Amino acid sequence: MNNTLHDFIAGLPKAELHLHIEGSLEPELMFALAQRNGIKLPYASVDEVRAAYDFSDLQSFLDLYYAGAAVLQTEQDFYDLTMAYIQRALADNVRHVELFFDPQTHTSRGIAMATVFAGIARALRQAKEEHQFSGRMILCFLRHLSEVDALNTLAAALPLREEYADLWNGIGLDSAEVGNPPEKFAEVFAKANSLGFHLVAHAGEEGPPAYIHSALNILKIERIDHGVRAEEDAELMAYLIRSQMPLTVCPLSNLKLCVVKDLRQHNLARMLRAGLCVTINSDDPAYFGGYINSNFIASAQALELNREELTQLAKNSFCASFASAEKKLIWLNELEIYVENWR
Ligand code: ADE
Ligand code: ZN
């Protein structure tokens, strides 16, 4: 890639809408937290951890991801994790993140819901204060668990809603997709909807287009996480273009989890050129080999994205966010000025 396009991406203001905070746990921090909390890891070194990140599909990743999250125990651990991500995001010129967190991964190990919220929120509030960095939290249900478990998780989190009203505004659905269709969570999403939360769900990552249909029609989601398998359904594609329903696409994740064999075969550029509202995101950057700018750069390289297309992707990231119209306008203006200055 020429240096200019690389630099253009580096400085491009952008939002990240698909980021699992537990997936930003770098092996170095994993080791440091394990030591701090007296936990024995099944790895001898950071290099050994990285060497284990050779996945064949989503489940092979999730097994390691949930095991790694066991080092997160205290409020300070969740703060350190979140602050480390924010530093990387700031370096990549991310202005706004809507981060996912999986409370069930932690409450099932005896960690209090309040501990998870407090650590993540302290880092986001500090970053707002010190860097005008904007952040929101999307609580995700683990779809391999039951809907009753999800309902109990929502009930356990709701008493914290007021305390975190500035941050927690969304509900999502993640973990093992195939065999756990969106409709399994119809009741808990209806409840979250009635409470006024924004709704998103992973759909069409490994699962069929039918899962995207049910996430849209039954769960009433406002954004599709991944959604790359939408391309197999022409009518669905037409609807996604017409409605400008956003897709949070994660190219390096798709590559690492063998959703695509080669980034050059990724449908991100085809979908963008067909007029879908697609965005680029990092998913679990510590596990998939790169933060958001690495995803932009690898995609630009593999798919020959030009400056206009990269600008559209950044624009989509702001438009597809759940931020206020005022904030969106500020970021879009900043983006326009940035692009103007490159002419
Ligand atoms: N949890 C973390 N990353 C995920 C992904 N890519 N798909 C589903 N669940 C996840
Ligand atoms: Zn994800």
XYZ file of C-alpha atoms and ligand atoms in Angstrom:
354
model
C 0.000 0.000 0.000
C 1.256 3.482 -0.705
C 2.178 5.577 2.315
C -0.408 8.207 1.535
C -3.364 5.833 1.811
C -1.892 4.364 4.981
C -1.549 7.856 6.490
C -5.021 8.787 5.266
C -6.504 5.827 7.178
C -4.395 6.523 10.273
C -5.713 10.069 10.646
C -9.275 9.384 9.552
C -11.742 10.170 12.369
C -13.909 7.120 12.958
C -16.245 5.287 15.335
C -15.979 1.675 16.436
C -19.320 -0.122 16.788
C -18.297 -3.755 17.162
C -15.716 -4.313 19.857
C -15.904 -6.898 22.623
C -13.997 -5.396 25.517
C -13.018 -8.888 26.704
C -11.594 -9.457 23.222
C -9.166 -6.574 23.682
C -7.321 -8.465 26.435
C -3.741 -8.594 25.156
C -1.614 -11.561 26.328
C 0.707 -9.183 28.224
C -2.203 -7.861 30.298
C -3.587 -11.397 30.659
C -0.295 -12.427 32.266
C -0.089 -9.317 34.454
C -3.646 -9.796 35.757
C -3.094 -13.523 36.301
C -0.089 -12.679 38.447
C -1.909 -9.903 40.321
C -4.824 -12.226 41.084
C -2.785 -15.364 41.796
C -4.215 -17.283 38.837
C -2.243 -19.974 37.049
C -2.504 -19.761 33.264
C -2.097 -22.848 31.074
C 0.643 -21.021 29.129
C 4.316 -20.510 29.960
C 4.734 -17.224 28.108
C 3.074 -14.450 26.140
C 4.464 -15.998 22.953
C 2.846 -19.304 23.827
C -0.523 -17.554 24.245
C -0.174 -15.896 20.849
C 0.840 -19.200 19.273
C -2.423 -20.708 20.542
C -4.444 -18.141 18.548
C -4.850 -20.376 15.528
C -8.575 -20.770 15.078
C -10.624 -22.965 12.762
C -14.034 -21.441 13.472
C -15.946 -19.277 15.957
C -16.193 -21.988 18.645
C -12.441 -22.695 18.629
C -11.930 -18.985 19.371
C -14.687 -18.728 21.991
C -13.115 -21.564 24.011
C -9.885 -19.581 24.431
C -11.648 -16.243 24.786
C -13.787 -17.359 27.731
C -10.785 -19.047 29.375
C -8.711 -15.856 29.007
C -11.446 -13.719 30.561
C -11.029 -15.646 33.833
C -8.126 -13.351 34.807
C -10.601 -10.437 35.090
C -11.626 -10.296 38.731
C -11.628 -6.819 40.237
C -12.958 -3.389 39.321
C -9.344 -2.364 38.661
C -8.948 -5.270 36.198
C -11.955 -4.111 34.159
C -10.663 -0.543 34.319
C -7.178 -1.579 33.130
C -8.663 -3.656 30.311
C -10.883 -0.814 29.130
C -8.198 1.853 29.486
C -5.766 -0.251 27.440
C -8.356 -0.472 24.653
C -9.053 3.274 24.831
C -5.334 4.047 24.398
C -5.271 1.934 21.229
C -8.496 3.530 20.002
C -7.181 7.053 20.597
C -4.013 6.175 18.660
C -6.257 5.028 15.776
C -8.279 8.268 15.827
C -11.421 6.587 17.095
C -13.753 9.314 18.387
C -16.541 7.085 19.673
C -16.894 3.454 20.736
C -19.998 1.427 21.497
C -18.337 -1.437 23.302
C -19.797 -4.857 23.995
C -19.382 -6.553 27.331
C -20.497 -10.045 28.389
C -21.528 -9.963 32.073
C -22.475 -13.654 32.106
C -18.824 -14.566 31.443
C -18.020 -12.902 34.753
C -21.092 -13.371 36.964
C -20.888 -17.125 36.306
C -17.446 -17.012 37.994
C -18.804 -15.142 41.013
C -17.809 -11.638 39.904
C -20.469 -9.068 40.811
C -22.330 -7.313 37.990
C -21.510 -4.007 39.734
C -17.761 -4.747 39.539
C -17.915 -5.203 35.770
C -19.916 -2.015 35.223
C -17.795 0.072 37.593
C -14.425 -0.785 36.044
C -15.491 -0.269 32.432
C -17.378 2.922 33.281
C -14.503 4.482 35.248
C -12.212 4.157 32.237
C -14.815 5.513 29.775
C -15.629 8.492 32.016
C -11.964 9.315 32.523
C -11.361 9.159 28.753
C -14.279 11.497 28.169
C -12.872 13.943 30.708
C -9.270 13.796 29.513
C -9.622 13.201 25.759
C -13.228 14.021 24.814
C -13.398 10.349 23.920
C -17.005 9.253 23.617
C -18.088 5.811 24.782
C -21.211 3.730 25.314
C -21.756 0.233 26.694
C -23.800 -2.525 25.059
C -24.588 -5.426 27.386
C -24.563 -8.677 25.402
C -26.294 -11.924 26.250
C -24.426 -15.142 25.575
C -26.612 -17.043 23.128
C -25.226 -20.486 24.040
C -26.906 -20.003 27.428
C -30.670 -20.066 28.009
C -33.088 -17.194 27.628
C -33.893 -17.533 31.336
C -30.227 -16.850 32.056
C -30.413 -13.760 29.824
C -33.597 -12.570 31.580
C -31.897 -13.016 34.964
C -28.843 -11.123 33.691
C -30.994 -8.213 32.539
C -32.808 -8.202 35.883
C -29.465 -8.156 37.735
C -28.184 -5.238 35.633
C -31.296 -3.046 35.724
C -30.722 -1.709 39.262
C -27.486 -0.188 37.874
C -29.196 1.559 34.991
C -29.514 4.963 36.613
C -25.941 5.014 37.891
C -24.675 4.274 34.363
C -27.323 6.152 32.382
C -24.597 8.187 30.648
C -23.025 4.981 29.264
C -25.222 1.905 29.127
C -27.717 2.323 26.319
C -27.731 -0.950 24.392
C -28.388 -4.674 24.442
C -26.691 -7.188 22.157
C -26.405 -10.903 21.466
C -23.154 -12.799 20.906
C -21.308 -16.131 21.328
C -21.946 -19.381 19.417
C -24.368 -18.519 16.629
C -25.243 -21.734 14.817
C -27.936 -23.654 16.725
C -28.788 -20.585 18.823
C -31.081 -18.545 16.562
C -32.207 -15.031 17.498
C -35.788 -16.155 18.187
C -34.486 -18.041 21.245
C -34.170 -14.554 22.821
C -37.471 -13.037 21.676
C -38.816 -12.390 25.167
C -35.710 -10.788 26.650
C -35.269 -8.540 23.603
C -38.942 -7.508 23.775
C -38.355 -6.597 27.412
C -35.184 -4.619 26.588
C -37.069 -2.882 23.763
C -39.889 -1.877 26.100
C -37.267 -0.444 28.462
C -35.919 1.791 25.698
C -32.540 0.158 25.027
C -30.947 0.195 21.599
C -30.850 -3.333 20.198
C -28.187 -5.136 18.172
C -27.330 -8.797 17.559
C -24.656 -10.880 15.907
C -26.333 -12.462 12.887
C -25.044 -13.960 9.666
C -21.452 -14.374 10.850
C -21.533 -18.178 10.645
C -25.319 -18.485 10.760
C -27.608 -18.413 7.703
C -29.474 -15.384 6.301
C -32.603 -16.684 8.086
C -30.945 -15.610 11.353
C -30.586 -12.069 9.998
C -34.284 -12.076 9.111
C -35.289 -13.191 12.601
C -32.900 -10.771 14.305
C -34.522 -7.950 12.330
C -38.138 -9.084 12.461
C -38.387 -10.777 15.848
C -35.689 -9.102 17.953
C -36.219 -5.707 16.235
C -32.521 -4.927 16.093
C -31.266 -1.579 14.788
C -27.869 -2.799 13.580
C -26.557 -6.167 12.414
C -23.254 -7.365 13.839
C -21.310 -9.064 11.020
C -24.182 -9.888 8.615
C -21.765 -10.987 5.901
C -23.940 -13.966 4.939
C -26.728 -11.551 3.918
C -25.208 -11.701 0.454
C -26.689 -15.179 -0.033
C -30.211 -13.694 0.005
C -30.969 -11.209 -2.786
C -34.215 -9.970 -1.253
C -32.520 -9.376 2.066
C -29.748 -7.458 0.308
C -32.340 -5.256 -1.398
C -33.970 -4.583 1.977
C -30.633 -3.735 3.619
C -29.879 -1.231 0.864
C -33.369 0.302 0.963
C -33.463 0.624 4.742
C -29.776 1.522 5.134
C -29.709 -0.949 8.014
C -26.087 -0.825 9.215
C -23.748 -3.838 9.264
C -20.766 -3.873 11.628
C -18.287 -5.889 9.593
C -15.051 -7.232 11.088
C -12.684 -8.264 8.265
C -9.708 -9.593 10.260
C -12.062 -11.494 12.543
C -13.698 -13.149 9.523
C -10.263 -14.090 8.243
C -9.015 -15.496 11.586
C -12.231 -17.470 12.176
C -12.181 -18.847 8.613
C -15.436 -17.171 7.560
C -13.342 -16.221 4.501
C -10.200 -18.006 3.298
C -8.539 -14.895 1.952
C -9.289 -11.235 2.613
C -9.408 -10.696 -1.147
C -12.570 -12.814 -1.158
C -14.256 -10.731 1.535
C -17.579 -9.216 0.473
C -17.092 -5.933 2.370
C -16.211 -3.980 -0.770
C -18.980 -5.601 -2.828
C -21.540 -4.720 -0.179
C -20.220 -1.181 0.151
C -20.278 -0.693 -3.628
C -23.809 -2.120 -3.768
C -24.893 0.678 -1.412
C -25.185 -1.076 1.959
C -24.339 0.861 5.104
C -21.291 -1.192 6.085
C -18.731 -0.267 8.732
C -15.282 -1.633 9.607
C -14.577 -2.847 13.144
C -12.086 -4.966 15.050
C -14.350 -7.405 17.032
C -11.685 -8.976 19.306
C -8.483 -7.167 18.343
C -6.165 -8.927 20.805
C -7.108 -12.281 19.280
C -7.459 -11.401 15.610
C -4.258 -9.525 14.919
C -5.255 -5.900 14.838
C -7.220 -2.896 16.018
C -9.523 -0.844 13.829
C -6.857 0.823 11.680
C -5.268 -2.545 10.946
C -8.702 -3.698 9.765
C -9.028 -0.625 7.541
C -5.511 -1.041 6.137
C -5.784 -4.791 5.475
C -9.180 -4.282 3.803
C -7.978 -1.351 1.710
C -5.058 -3.432 0.551
C -6.938 -6.652 -0.188
C -10.022 -5.026 -1.725
C -8.444 -1.971 -3.339
C -10.585 0.488 -1.435
C -10.007 4.051 -2.587
C -10.068 7.257 -0.556
C -13.759 7.921 -1.290
C -14.700 4.424 -0.149
C -12.622 4.722 3.022
C -14.289 8.060 3.723
C -17.721 6.476 3.210
C -16.813 3.728 5.708
C -15.816 6.320 8.317
C -18.968 8.300 7.590
C -21.083 5.157 7.966
C -19.479 4.477 11.352
C -20.731 7.802 12.722
C -24.141 7.636 11.025
C -24.736 4.081 12.276
C -23.839 4.949 15.871
C -26.402 5.553 18.601
C -24.925 8.980 19.341
C -27.023 12.146 19.284
C -27.645 14.063 16.051
C -25.524 16.921 17.451
C -22.534 14.672 18.069
C -22.869 13.045 14.661
C -22.833 16.448 13.021
C -19.635 17.444 14.852
C -17.847 14.246 13.800
C -19.098 14.400 10.226
C -17.886 18.003 9.971
C -14.517 17.011 11.327
C -14.373 14.185 8.796
C -15.265 16.512 5.942
C -12.533 18.977 6.907
C -10.021 16.127 7.224
C -10.836 14.822 3.758
C -10.826 18.342 2.240
C -7.300 18.883 3.550
C -6.098 15.782 1.677
C -7.176 17.089 -1.714
N -17.881 -12.909 21.128
C -16.706 -12.309 20.923
N -16.437 -12.274 19.621
C -17.467 -12.859 18.975
C -17.777 -13.116 17.620
N -16.964 -12.787 16.629
N -18.936 -13.753 17.345
C -19.756 -14.111 18.331
N -19.519 -13.897 19.613
C -18.378 -13.269 19.946
Zn -18.420 -9.811 17.679
